[in-house]
Each structure stands twice: as structure tokens, then as C-alpha cells.
Amino acid sequence: MENKKKVAFYTLGCKLNFSETSTIARNFQDEGFERVDFEEVADMYVINTCSVTENADKQFKQIVKKALKVNDKAFIAAVGCYAQLKPEELADVNGVDLVLGATEKFKIIDYINDLSKNDMGEVHSCEIEEADFYVGSYSFGDRTRAFLKVQDGCDYKCTYCTIPLARGISRSDTMEGVLKNASEIAAKGIKEIVLTGVNIGDYGKGEFGNKKHEHTFLDLVTELDKVEGIERLRISSIEPNLLKNETIELVSKSRAFVPHFHIPLQSGNNEVLKKMKRRYMKELYVDRVNKIREVMPHACIGVDVIVGFPGETDEHFLETYHFLNDLDISYLHVFTYSERDNTEAAEMDGVVPKNVRAKRSKMLRGLSVKKRRAFYESQIGTNRTVLFESENKEGYIHGFTENYVKVKTPWNPELANTLHEIKLSKIDDDGSVRLEFLSIEV
Ligand code: SF4
């Protein structure tokens, strides 16, 4: 019997990329390929690229090198956002055989023959306007959590962002499609689903040019809450202007949606927000946080923020710092602005020196540590539910409570992928929280 061809995958970037790699991998498996780890000898290596990653080109070259070190005759393909934005650049990298743009990545099987190497990287890219169809996907982060794609692309025009250029217009899965995937995930024994997309609050736009289908994000949340077998649902990241009161209220009363929100702010100064072409002012952000706190005082609220955007003065930055310091939020994800080709922001005056960007980033990362600690401290002594993960890390098993407090307890393999009622007892030196068990599986 002929040996199965082996294929390995490497994914850069966001959860959406991870879920799409899973779909591509499943297509390969359906075609008779065996999936192996990236460190193993494979006949083909597929790299799912990201345009947001700092030094994306350097990183890509290193990954190609790594693959060729394991098997110098392997066929190398690049897909994903960076492959859409800079196809020729990737095709020129030594050893790359195939580069596929946004419309072609899910048809990768059609582009490979006998896997013999090409003399030059072959590019099949597209105009991004053509990426108007929807391909559903989901992936498993570990044995306990799945990332379920519900939406793709973005119609916003934030001046620093290349995602609309790499992924195209906003479009989403049908309600039927999402519920079917959610049930499949539940049937595999996965307990938590994280909703994934580029701009998931914009859920409800159909394929092929912005036709609305009949469902909104609120409908989606309502229906998903009823899927049997899924214990937990997490909204992940949602734009503040799209996080409606109704959604917040629904989450507060929901069976499975957990009290955890991740809301991009990007700047605490309205002038900078305007230059970024964000669709809200800081006042709306405060309003969203207050609404969450009103109905879910114990909710975890994470914030994305960008430092060093062109024209961000020391005063603007300090305004952002104090704004976040005064706001009842739980942690920050800090991004240091960096210029991207073909974006409006890259042409703007007021470039902030790199060392100033680094200093601002450090200050906000320090603030994040302080915020997380204060949030964890506010939760000590409360009863929560934890979903344990499946890894043994230096003799401990970790998990997250519904409101995203990271907990740990001595390793016990029987705890993996189970839910337990616990009391949060004390913050450990490594920043995670010790617990007392209140019940066996719930
Ligand atoms: S909302 Fe703005 S930052 Fe987010 S993907 Fe759309 S354009 Fe980019």
C-alpha cells in the first residue's frame, strides 16, 4: 500500500487563522494526507501567515528555513493575510513553492500535484474585492476549548489597519452554519467555545456584497446559548460601538455565555480616536464599561490599546494612561504602533520616535499588571467555576474561571477538561490564583 503523504502546518497570528488552518488541515486529511507536527519530517509544509505580526517577513523566512532543515525536499506553501498583501515578497523567499491569496487558500489541494519543488515560488493571488464568500471553520486550542469562526472581513476603515485589505469585506456564517458547527464541537466533548472573527459584532452580513441576512449578533448569542452540550461560550473581542445593552443584559442572564468581554479602545484621547477613524469616542467606552459593571460587577473586561500612533503627543498618551487607570477594567493588551504599507496612518505626520513608543508601551504594560492584580484581588474569597486545561506545567494544572481568572492546583490528570466549583483563595507568586474545591464535577 502506498504510504500516506505527510503535511504539517504552522500558524501565525490570530485565533481566526488558527481556526482556518484547522479547516485547511481537515481538507488535506480528507484527501488522504497524514497531518504531522511541524517539527517532524513532512512532504509538505503549509504556513498560514499574518500581516499584523511585527517583522512578518523575517519570521516567515525563519519558519521556511526551519521546515527545510527537517526536509530540504519538502514542498512549501504560504497562505493567509501576509500572502494576500505581499505575495511576491513571500514567493521570492528561498525554498517557497506556492503562495495563495485570500480566495485561493481553501482550494490549496487543487494547486498541488506531485509535490515536486518549483524552481520559483508560484503565486495565485486575487483582488481583495473577490474575497466576498464565506468559509466556515473551527479549531481546538486544546482539549477543552474551541475557536469557532462566525464572521470574516471588515467594512471599517481604521487608518492603521491592513485587515480589510487582507481579508476583504465583512461577511458572516448563516445561523444554521454556526449552530451546526457548535453542535459538532459539543459532540467532540469540548466544553468551551470562543466566538471568533475579525469584527464579530458586525455579524449578520451575508456573502457576495453586504446583503444583510436575517440575523443579528444578538440573535446569534441568543441561539448559541441554547446549544446543548456546550458549557461555556466566550464572546472574545467586540467593538465598543457594536456591544449593545441588549447583548450585555443577555450575557448577564445567560446559561453559557461567560462574564468576560474584550473591548478594543485603542486610545483614550478623542482626537487620536478620530485620526484612527474609530467609530466611537471615549465617552461611549466609559458607558459600555459602566453598563457591564452595573449588571455583572464580577465581569472581566480586557482592553486593546495602541501606543505611538502618529500625532500621539505626551499629553494624549497621558490622557490615555489616566483614562485607563481610572476605568474599572481588568487587563490590557498593549500594541506598539508600527507603520503598515497602504494604510492612511503610514502617511500621517507626527511620527512618534520608536524609543518613545517603547516607553509608552512599557508604562501601559505596567498598568496592565496592576489592573490584573487588583481584579484578581477583588475576586479572592468568591466562589467560581473553573474549567481545567490538560497540560501538566511544572507539577500544576491550570484553568480559567468563567470571569477569566487564571487558577492553579497540583497536577491531577483526572481534572483535565472538567468543570469544578471552587473558592478563589490566594494569589500565587506567578500571578495565578490558588483555589479550594467546593464540589466534584458540576
Ligand atoms: S475594526 Fe478597524 S482595526 Fe478592526 S479589523 Fe476592522 S478596520 Fe481593522
GROMACS .gro file of C-alpha atoms and ligand atoms in nm:
model
  450
    1MET     CA    1   0.000   0.000   0.000
    2GLU     CA    2   0.125   0.346  -0.088
    3ASN     CA    3   0.248   0.545   0.208
    4LYS     CA    4   0.034   0.841   0.302
    5LYS     CA    5   0.182   1.182   0.216
    6LYS     CA    6   0.255   1.388   0.522
    7VAL     CA    7   0.162   1.753   0.570
    8ALA     CA    8   0.249   1.990   0.855
    9PHE     CA    9   0.112   2.335   0.943
   10TYR     CA   10   0.245   2.648   1.109
   11THR     CA   11   0.004   2.925   1.206
   12LEU     CA   12   0.094   3.284   1.281
   13GLY     CA   13  -0.138   3.547   1.421
   14CYS     CA   14  -0.491   3.540   1.549
   15LYS     CA   15  -0.749   3.280   1.650
   16LEU     CA   16  -0.917   3.321   1.315
   17ASN     CA   17  -0.602   3.200   1.141
   18PHE     CA   18  -0.586   2.904   1.379
   19SER     CA   19  -0.943   2.805   1.303
   20GLU     CA   20  -0.881   2.836   0.929
   21THR     CA   21  -0.565   2.626   0.948
   22SER     CA   22  -0.781   2.354   1.102
   23THR     CA   23  -1.021   2.366   0.810
   24ILE     CA   24  -0.738   2.351   0.557
   25ALA     CA   25  -0.582   2.062   0.750
   26ARG     CA   26  -0.911   1.874   0.751
   27ASN     CA   27  -0.927   1.916   0.371
   28PHE     CA   28  -0.583   1.757   0.343
   29GLN     CA   29  -0.685   1.471   0.571
   30ASP     CA   30  -0.997   1.414   0.359
   31GLU     CA   31  -0.766   1.383   0.058
   32GLY     CA   32  -0.568   1.109   0.230
   33PHE     CA   33  -0.281   1.312   0.379
   34GLU     CA   34  -0.150   1.243   0.724
   35ARG     CA   35  -0.112   1.551   0.945
   36VAL     CA   36   0.212   1.564   1.143
   37ASP     CA   37   0.375   1.821   1.374
   38PHE     CA   38   0.578   2.098   1.218
   39GLU     CA   39   0.897   1.962   1.376
   40GLU     CA   40   0.850   1.626   1.202
   41VAL     CA   41   0.952   1.516   0.855
   42ALA     CA   42   0.672   1.604   0.613
   43ASP     CA   43   0.629   1.608   0.235
   44MET     CA   44   0.464   1.946   0.253
   45TYR     CA   45   0.467   2.238   0.497
   46VAL     CA   46   0.189   2.496   0.495
   47ILE     CA   47   0.249   2.830   0.665
   48ASN     CA   48  -0.059   3.039   0.749
   49THR     CA   49   0.077   3.394   0.767
   50CYS     CA   50  -0.026   3.709   0.949
   51SER     CA   51   0.017   4.073   0.849
   52VAL     CA   52  -0.010   4.210   1.199
   53THR     CA   53   0.295   4.029   1.331
   54GLU     CA   54   0.593   4.256   1.375
   55ASN     CA   55   0.873   4.161   1.132
   56ALA     CA   56   0.636   3.926   0.947
   57ASP     CA   57   0.884   3.879   0.663
   58LYS     CA   58   1.175   3.786   0.888
   59GLN     CA   59   0.961   3.549   1.086
   60PHE     CA   60   0.831   3.385   0.769
   61LYS     CA   61   1.186   3.327   0.640
   62GLN     CA   62   1.284   3.162   0.968
   63ILE     CA   63   0.987   2.926   0.955
   64VAL     CA   64   1.065   2.827   0.596
   65LYS     CA   65   1.426   2.760   0.698
   66LYS     CA   66   1.308   2.551   0.989
   67ALA     CA   67   1.092   2.335   0.763
   68LEU     CA   68   1.367   2.289   0.506
   69LYS     CA   69   1.609   2.191   0.777
   70VAL     CA   70   1.384   1.898   0.863
   71ASN     CA   71   1.328   1.806   0.497
   72ASP     CA   72   1.503   2.007   0.226
   73LYS     CA   73   1.292   1.845  -0.045
   74ALA     CA   74   0.961   1.939   0.113
   75PHE     CA   75   0.705   2.145  -0.078
   76ILE     CA   76   0.645   2.479   0.097
   77ALA     CA   77   0.320   2.674   0.066
   78ALA     CA   78   0.223   3.011   0.217
   79VAL     CA   79  -0.135   3.123   0.270
   80GLY     CA   80  -0.309   3.382   0.488
   81CYS     CA   81  -0.308   3.759   0.531
   82TYR     CA   82   0.055   3.830   0.453
   83ALA     CA   83   0.034   3.604   0.148
   84GLN     CA   84  -0.254   3.820   0.025
   85LEU     CA   85  -0.081   4.151   0.096
   86LYS     CA   86   0.273   4.072  -0.021
   87PRO     CA   87   0.256   3.758  -0.239
   88GLU     CA   88   0.567   3.835  -0.446
   89GLU     CA   89   0.774   3.904  -0.137
   90LEU     CA   90   0.689   3.561   0.004
   91ALA     CA   91   0.732   3.386  -0.331
   92ASP     CA   92   1.087   3.525  -0.352
   93VAL     CA   93   1.190   3.359  -0.027
   94ASN     CA   94   1.427   3.073  -0.095
   95GLY     CA   95   1.253   2.737  -0.096
   96VAL     CA   96   0.893   2.864  -0.122
   97ASP     CA   97   0.693   2.679  -0.391
   98LEU     CA   98   0.343   2.818  -0.369
   99VAL     CA   99   0.174   3.136  -0.241
  100LEU     CA  100  -0.205   3.155  -0.226
  101GLY     CA  101  -0.416   3.467  -0.166
  102ALA     CA  102  -0.741   3.513   0.023
  103THR     CA  103  -0.973   3.349  -0.231
  104GLU     CA  104  -0.743   3.058  -0.308
  105LYS     CA  105  -0.628   2.936   0.033
  106PHE     CA  106  -0.920   2.699   0.085
  107LYS     CA  107  -0.860   2.546  -0.259
  108ILE     CA  108  -0.498   2.465  -0.183
  109ILE     CA  109  -0.548   2.097  -0.269
  110ASP     CA  110  -0.625   2.198  -0.630
  111TYR     CA  111  -0.286   2.364  -0.662
  112ILE     CA  112  -0.065   2.075  -0.567
  113ASN     CA  113   0.038   1.792  -0.792
  114ASP     CA  114   0.316   1.551  -0.710
  115LEU     CA  115   0.470   1.789  -0.454
  116SER     CA  116   0.790   1.825  -0.651
  117LYS     CA  117   0.955   2.155  -0.582
  118ASN     CA  118   0.912   2.452  -0.817
  119ASP     CA  119   1.209   2.649  -0.949
  120MET     CA  120   1.035   2.965  -0.838
  121GLY     CA  121   0.753   3.042  -0.598
  122GLU     CA  122   0.423   3.026  -0.784
  123VAL     CA  123   0.169   3.295  -0.690
  124HIS     CA  124  -0.208   3.267  -0.716
  125SER     CA  125  -0.344   3.581  -0.564
  126CYS     CA  126  -0.662   3.778  -0.614
  127GLU     CA  127  -0.803   4.127  -0.594
  128ILE     CA  128  -0.930   4.150  -0.240
  129GLU     CA  129  -1.276   4.253  -0.369
  130GLU     CA  130  -1.312   3.895  -0.489
  131ALA     CA  131  -1.288   3.764  -0.133
  132ASP     CA  132  -1.658   3.805  -0.068
  133PHE     CA  133  -1.757   3.446   0.002
  134TYR     CA  134  -1.762   3.279   0.340
  135VAL     CA  135  -1.586   2.962   0.452
  136GLY     CA  136  -1.673   2.839   0.800
  137SER     CA  137  -1.419   2.682   1.032
  138TYR     CA  138  -1.332   2.594   1.387
  139SER     CA  139  -1.026   2.473   1.569
  140PHE     CA  140  -0.936   2.324   1.901
  141GLY     CA  141  -0.700   2.528   2.118
  142ASP     CA  142  -0.651   2.229   2.344
  143ARG     CA  143  -0.886   1.953   2.452
  144THR     CA  144  -1.106   2.197   2.642
  145ARG     CA  145  -1.166   2.496   2.416
  146ALA     CA  146  -1.264   2.551   2.052
  147PHE     CA  147  -1.240   2.865   1.841
  148LEU     CA  148  -1.549   2.892   1.625
  149LYS     CA  149  -1.537   3.130   1.330
  150VAL     CA  150  -1.868   3.313   1.284
  151GLN     CA  151  -1.761   3.612   1.073
  152ASP     CA  152  -1.480   3.724   0.842
  153GLY     CA  153  -1.351   4.052   0.695
  154CYS     CA  154  -1.428   4.410   0.796
  155ASP     CA  155  -1.607   4.710   0.643
  156TYR     CA  156  -1.447   4.960   0.880
  157LYS     CA  157  -1.166   5.184   0.767
  158CYS     CA  158  -0.943   5.222   1.072
  159THR     CA  159  -0.646   5.413   0.936
  160TYR     CA  160  -0.376   5.185   1.083
  161CYS     CA  161  -0.526   4.853   0.982
  162THR     CA  162  -0.450   4.624   0.687
  163ILE     CA  163  -0.704   4.357   0.775
  164PRO     CA  164  -0.970   4.477   0.529
  165LEU     CA  165  -0.700   4.463   0.257
  166ALA     CA  166  -0.602   4.111   0.358
  167ARG     CA  167  -0.941   3.963   0.435
  168GLY     CA  168  -1.196   4.164   0.241
  169ILE     CA  169  -1.546   4.280   0.325
  170SER     CA  170  -1.746   4.184   0.631
  171ARG     CA  171  -1.945   3.865   0.583
  172SER     CA  172  -2.070   3.600   0.816
  173ASP     CA  173  -2.187   3.246   0.851
  174THR     CA  174  -2.557   3.169   0.849
  175MET     CA  175  -2.719   3.096   1.181
  176GLU     CA  176  -2.768   2.739   1.062
  177GLY     CA  177  -2.398   2.705   0.982
  178VAL     CA  178  -2.286   2.838   1.320
  179LEU     CA  179  -2.527   2.617   1.515
  180LYS     CA  180  -2.423   2.311   1.317
  181ASN     CA  181  -2.056   2.375   1.390
  182ALA     CA  182  -2.133   2.442   1.758
  183SER     CA  183  -2.315   2.108   1.786
  184GLU     CA  184  -2.025   1.928   1.616
  185ILE     CA  185  -1.787   2.082   1.866
  186ALA     CA  186  -2.012   1.982   2.157
  187ALA     CA  187  -2.030   1.625   2.024
  188LYS     CA  188  -1.650   1.607   2.048
  189GLY     CA  189  -1.665   1.669   2.421
  190ILE     CA  190  -1.530   2.025   2.407
  191LYS     CA  191  -1.670   2.232   2.691
  192GLU     CA  192  -1.594   2.588   2.582
  193ILE     CA  193  -1.641   2.779   2.257
  194VAL     CA  194  -1.474   3.112   2.186
  195LEU     CA  195  -1.652   3.308   1.912
  196THR     CA  196  -1.402   3.419   1.652
  197GLY     CA  197  -1.400   3.664   1.363
  198VAL     CA  198  -1.249   3.993   1.251
  199ASN     CA  199  -1.539   4.209   1.367
  200ILE     CA  200  -1.788   3.972   1.524
  201GLY     CA  201  -2.027   4.242   1.646
  202ASP     CA  202  -2.093   4.306   1.275
  203TYR     CA  203  -2.233   3.953   1.245
  204GLY     CA  204  -2.527   3.935   1.005
  205LYS     CA  205  -2.382   4.049   0.672
  206GLY     CA  206  -2.412   3.783   0.405
  207GLU     CA  207  -2.179   3.672   0.127
  208PHE     CA  208  -2.125   3.841  -0.208
  209GLY     CA  209  -2.158   4.206  -0.119
  210ASN     CA  210  -2.303   4.308   0.205
  211LYS     CA  211  -2.655   4.173   0.186
  212LYS     CA  212  -2.791   4.151   0.537
  213HIS     CA  213  -2.913   3.811   0.630
  214GLU     CA  214  -3.196   3.796   0.873
  215HIS     CA  215  -2.992   3.755   1.191
  216THR     CA  216  -2.802   3.996   1.412
  217PHE     CA  217  -2.527   3.938   1.664
  218LEU     CA  218  -2.788   3.947   1.940
  219ASP     CA  219  -2.983   3.668   1.765
  220LEU     CA  220  -2.662   3.470   1.734
  221VAL     CA  221  -2.586   3.499   2.104
  222THR     CA  222  -2.945   3.407   2.191
  223GLU     CA  223  -2.943   3.092   1.978
  224LEU     CA  224  -2.594   2.975   2.071
  225ASP     CA  225  -2.686   2.993   2.437
  226LYS     CA  226  -2.931   2.709   2.374
  227VAL     CA  227  -2.685   2.464   2.214
  228GLU     CA  228  -2.684   2.153   2.427
  229GLY     CA  229  -2.354   2.016   2.548
  230ILE     CA  230  -2.168   2.347   2.533
  231GLU     CA  231  -2.098   2.453   2.889
  232ARG     CA  232  -1.931   2.782   2.815
  233LEU     CA  233  -1.934   3.044   2.542
  234ARG     CA  234  -1.698   3.341   2.526
  235ILE     CA  235  -1.759   3.644   2.305
  236SER     CA  236  -1.389   3.739   2.290
  237SER     CA  237  -1.326   4.069   2.115
  238ILE     CA  238  -1.607   4.307   2.019
  239GLU     CA  239  -1.604   4.670   1.905
  240PRO     CA  240  -1.747   4.902   2.175
  241ASN     CA  241  -1.994   5.063   1.935
  242LEU     CA  242  -2.134   4.720   1.847
  243LEU     CA  243  -2.163   4.593   2.203
  244LYS     CA  244  -2.526   4.677   2.267
  245ASN     CA  245  -2.703   4.698   2.602
  246GLU     CA  246  -2.926   4.408   2.497
  247THR     CA  247  -2.622   4.185   2.442
  248ILE     CA  248  -2.472   4.281   2.778
  249GLU     CA  249  -2.802   4.209   2.951
  250LEU     CA  250  -2.842   3.880   2.770
  251VAL     CA  251  -2.494   3.769   2.874
  252SER     CA  252  -2.571   3.863   3.235
  253LYS     CA  253  -2.869   3.626   3.236
  254SER     CA  254  -2.728   3.366   3.003
  255ARG     CA  255  -2.687   2.995   3.066
  256ALA     CA  256  -2.349   2.956   2.894
  257PHE     CA  257  -2.208   3.299   2.798
  258VAL     CA  258  -1.944   3.392   3.049
  259PRO     CA  259  -1.891   3.738   3.202
  260HIS     CA  260  -1.578   3.819   3.005
  261PHE     CA  261  -1.550   4.094   2.744
  262HIS     CA  262  -1.255   4.208   2.542
  263ILE     CA  263  -1.322   4.554   2.401
  264PRO     CA  264  -1.073   4.743   2.183
  265LEU     CA  265  -1.025   5.102   2.297
  266GLN     CA  266  -0.701   5.186   2.110
  267SER     CA  267  -0.674   5.537   2.256
  268GLY     CA  268  -0.819   5.732   2.548
  269ASN     CA  269  -0.792   6.059   2.356
  270ASN     CA  270  -1.074   6.160   2.121
  271GLU     CA  271  -0.850   6.342   1.876
  272VAL     CA  272  -0.639   6.029   1.828
  273LEU     CA  273  -0.953   5.813   1.801
  274LYS     CA  274  -1.075   6.042   1.521
  275LYS     CA  275  -0.744   6.013   1.338
  276MET     CA  276  -0.768   5.638   1.373
  277LYS     CA  277  -1.122   5.656   1.225
  278ARG     CA  278  -1.258   5.457   1.514
  279ARG     CA  279  -1.635   5.472   1.537
  280TYR     CA  280  -1.678   5.596   1.893
  281MET     CA  281  -1.545   5.850   2.138
  282LYS     CA  282  -1.401   5.771   2.480
  283GLU     CA  283  -1.733   5.863   2.646
  284LEU     CA  284  -1.906   5.571   2.474
  285TYR     CA  285  -1.636   5.339   2.601
  286VAL     CA  286  -1.694   5.452   2.960
  287ASP     CA  287  -2.063   5.395   2.908
  288ARG     CA  288  -2.003   5.035   2.789
  289VAL     CA  289  -1.781   4.954   3.087
  290ASN     CA  290  -2.034   5.106   3.328
  291LYS     CA  291  -2.317   4.907   3.174
  292ILE     CA  292  -2.125   4.582   3.212
  293ARG     CA  293  -2.035   4.664   3.572
  294GLU     CA  294  -2.396   4.755   3.651
  295VAL     CA  295  -2.526   4.408   3.559
  296MET     CA  296  -2.209   4.197   3.609
  297PRO     CA  297  -1.991   4.353   3.880
  298HIS     CA  298  -1.762   4.048   3.871
  299ALA     CA  299  -1.707   4.055   3.491
  300CYS     CA  300  -1.358   4.053   3.347
  301ILE     CA  301  -1.301   4.337   3.100
  302GLY     CA  302  -0.994   4.333   2.877
  303VAL     CA  303  -0.887   4.631   2.668
  304ASP     CA  304  -0.678   4.662   2.350
  305VAL     CA  305  -0.476   4.980   2.326
  306ILE     CA  306  -0.227   5.114   2.071
  307VAL     CA  307   0.061   5.341   2.171
  308GLY     CA  308   0.265   5.565   1.944
  309PHE     CA  309   0.003   5.633   1.677
  310PRO     CA  310   0.111   5.927   1.456
  311GLY     CA  311   0.034   6.256   1.628
  312GLU     CA  312   0.003   6.098   1.974
  313THR     CA  313   0.167   6.361   2.194
  314ASP     CA  314   0.285   6.308   2.552
  315GLU     CA  315  -0.038   6.478   2.664
  316HIS     CA  316  -0.254   6.245   2.453
  317PHE     CA  317  -0.071   5.943   2.588
  318LEU     CA  318  -0.103   6.057   2.949
  319GLU     CA  319  -0.471   6.114   2.892
  320THR     CA  320  -0.498   5.751   2.775
  321TYR     CA  321  -0.296   5.634   3.073
  322HIS     CA  322  -0.512   5.818   3.327
  323PHE     CA  323  -0.830   5.723   3.146
  324LEU     CA  324  -0.740   5.353   3.177
  325ASN     CA  325  -0.611   5.393   3.530
  326ASP     CA  326  -0.946   5.539   3.640
  327LEU     CA  327  -1.156   5.288   3.447
  328ASP     CA  328  -1.278   4.970   3.617
  329ILE     CA  329  -1.116   4.726   3.376
  330SER     CA  330  -0.921   4.404   3.436
  331TYR     CA  331  -0.623   4.390   3.199
  332LEU     CA  332  -0.475   4.547   2.885
  333HIS     CA  333  -0.335   4.415   2.562
  334VAL     CA  334  -0.086   4.677   2.456
  335PHE     CA  335   0.018   4.714   2.092
  336THR     CA  336   0.302   4.935   1.981
  337TYR     CA  337   0.203   5.118   1.662
  338SER     CA  338   0.406   5.027   1.358
  339GLU     CA  339   0.368   5.158   1.005
  340ARG     CA  340   0.194   4.933   0.752
  341ASP     CA  341   0.213   4.981   0.376
  342ASN     CA  342  -0.103   5.105   0.205
  343THR     CA  343  -0.260   5.246   0.518
  344GLU     CA  344  -0.360   5.610   0.575
  345ALA     CA  345  -0.179   5.626   0.907
  346ALA     CA  346   0.155   5.541   0.744
  347GLU     CA  347   0.132   5.873   0.554
  348MET     CA  348   0.041   6.084   0.857
  349ASP     CA  349   0.261   6.349   1.016
  350GLY     CA  350   0.366   6.343   1.377
  351VAL     CA  351   0.559   6.017   1.365
  352VAL     CA  352   0.639   5.913   1.722
  353PRO     CA  353   1.005   5.808   1.770
  354LYS     CA  354   1.048   5.435   1.829
  355ASN     CA  355   1.203   5.483   2.173
  356VAL     CA  356   0.904   5.691   2.285
  357ARG     CA  357   0.666   5.422   2.155
  358ALA     CA  358   0.862   5.162   2.353
  359LYS     CA  359   0.849   5.373   2.671
  360ARG     CA  360   0.474   5.424   2.642
  361SER     CA  361   0.421   5.056   2.581
  362LYS     CA  362   0.621   4.971   2.892
  363MET     CA  363   0.416   5.212   3.102
  364LEU     CA  364   0.089   5.060   2.988
  365ARG     CA  365   0.215   4.705   3.033
  366GLY     CA  366   0.298   4.802   3.391
  367LEU     CA  367  -0.052   4.941   3.432
  368SER     CA  368  -0.194   4.615   3.299
  369VAL     CA  369  -0.010   4.414   3.566
  370LYS     CA  370  -0.153   4.646   3.831
  371LYS     CA  371  -0.506   4.621   3.690
  372ARG     CA  372  -0.498   4.242   3.667
  373ARG     CA  373  -0.370   4.213   4.021
  374ALA     CA  374  -0.643   4.444   4.151
  375PHE     CA  375  -0.907   4.245   3.962
  376TYR     CA  376  -0.777   3.913   4.097
  377GLU     CA  377  -0.765   4.056   4.448
  378SER     CA  378  -1.127   4.167   4.418
  379GLN     CA  379  -1.218   3.807   4.337
  380ILE     CA  380  -1.039   3.639   4.631
  381GLY     CA  381  -1.291   3.469   4.859
  382THR     CA  382  -1.557   3.441   4.587
  383ASN     CA  383  -1.700   3.112   4.458
  384ARG     CA  384  -1.650   3.045   4.089
  385THR     CA  385  -1.644   2.762   3.839
  386VAL     CA  386  -1.319   2.655   3.677
  387LEU     CA  387  -1.262   2.464   3.357
  388PHE     CA  388  -0.929   2.286   3.384
  389GLU     CA  389  -0.697   2.257   3.085
  390SER     CA  390  -0.500   1.947   3.005
  391GLU     CA  391  -0.134   2.036   3.045
  392ASN     CA  392   0.099   1.949   3.330
  393LYS     CA  393   0.307   2.263   3.383
  394GLU     CA  394   0.577   2.205   3.642
  395GLY     CA  395   0.350   1.988   3.851
  396TYR     CA  396   0.042   2.209   3.826
  397ILE     CA  397  -0.276   2.208   3.627
  398HIS     CA  398  -0.421   2.545   3.524
  399GLY     CA  399  -0.764   2.659   3.426
  400PHE     CA  400  -0.981   2.968   3.395
  401THR     CA  401  -1.286   3.072   3.588
  402GLU     CA  402  -1.588   3.196   3.396
  403ASN     CA  403  -1.465   3.552   3.458
  404TYR     CA  404  -1.118   3.469   3.329
  405VAL     CA  405  -0.919   3.442   3.650
  406LYS     CA  406  -0.628   3.206   3.592
  407VAL     CA  407  -0.616   2.942   3.864
  408LYS     CA  408  -0.380   2.659   3.951
  409THR     CA  409  -0.374   2.349   4.168
  410PRO     CA  410  -0.137   2.050   4.194
  411TRP     CA  411  -0.145   1.830   3.883
  412ASN     CA  412  -0.411   1.564   3.868
  413PRO     CA  413  -0.484   1.421   3.523
  414GLU     CA  414  -0.843   1.348   3.620
  415LEU     CA  415  -0.914   1.718   3.645
  416ALA     CA  416  -0.836   1.784   3.277
  417ASN     CA  417  -1.136   1.912   3.080
  418THR     CA  418  -1.366   1.908   3.383
  419LEU     CA  419  -1.559   2.188   3.549
  420HIS     CA  420  -1.547   2.238   3.925
  421GLU     CA  421  -1.696   2.475   4.174
  422ILE     CA  422  -1.416   2.640   4.365
  423LYS     CA  423  -1.338   2.922   4.602
  424LEU     CA  424  -1.054   3.154   4.498
  425SER     CA  425  -0.816   3.155   4.791
  426LYS     CA  426  -0.488   3.338   4.728
  427ILE     CA  427  -0.271   3.493   4.459
  428ASP     CA  428   0.047   3.295   4.399
  429ASP     CA  429   0.393   3.436   4.321
  430ASP     CA  430   0.349   3.359   3.949
  431GLY     CA  431   0.027   3.565   3.939
  432SER     CA  432  -0.220   3.277   3.915
  433VAL     CA  433  -0.470   3.207   4.191
  434ARG     CA  434  -0.484   2.909   4.430
  435LEU     CA  435  -0.820   2.753   4.498
  436GLU     CA  436  -1.025   2.537   4.732
  437PHE     CA  437  -1.258   2.278   4.580
  438LEU     CA  438  -1.623   2.315   4.672
  439SER     CA  439  -1.760   2.028   4.466
  440ILE     CA  440  -1.674   1.747   4.230
  441GLU     CA  441  -1.763   1.793   3.863
  442VAL     CA  442  -2.056   2.031   3.802
  443SF4     S1  443  -1.247   4.733   1.311
  443SF4    FE1  444  -1.077   4.856   1.239
  443SF4     S2  445  -0.899   4.759   1.337
  443SF4    FE2  446  -1.063   4.609   1.347
  443SF4     S3  447  -1.035   4.485   1.161
  443SF4    FE3  448  -1.183   4.648   1.110
  443SF4     S4  449  -1.055   4.808   1.018
  443SF4    FE4  450  -0.917   4.671   1.132
   0.00000   0.00000   0.00000
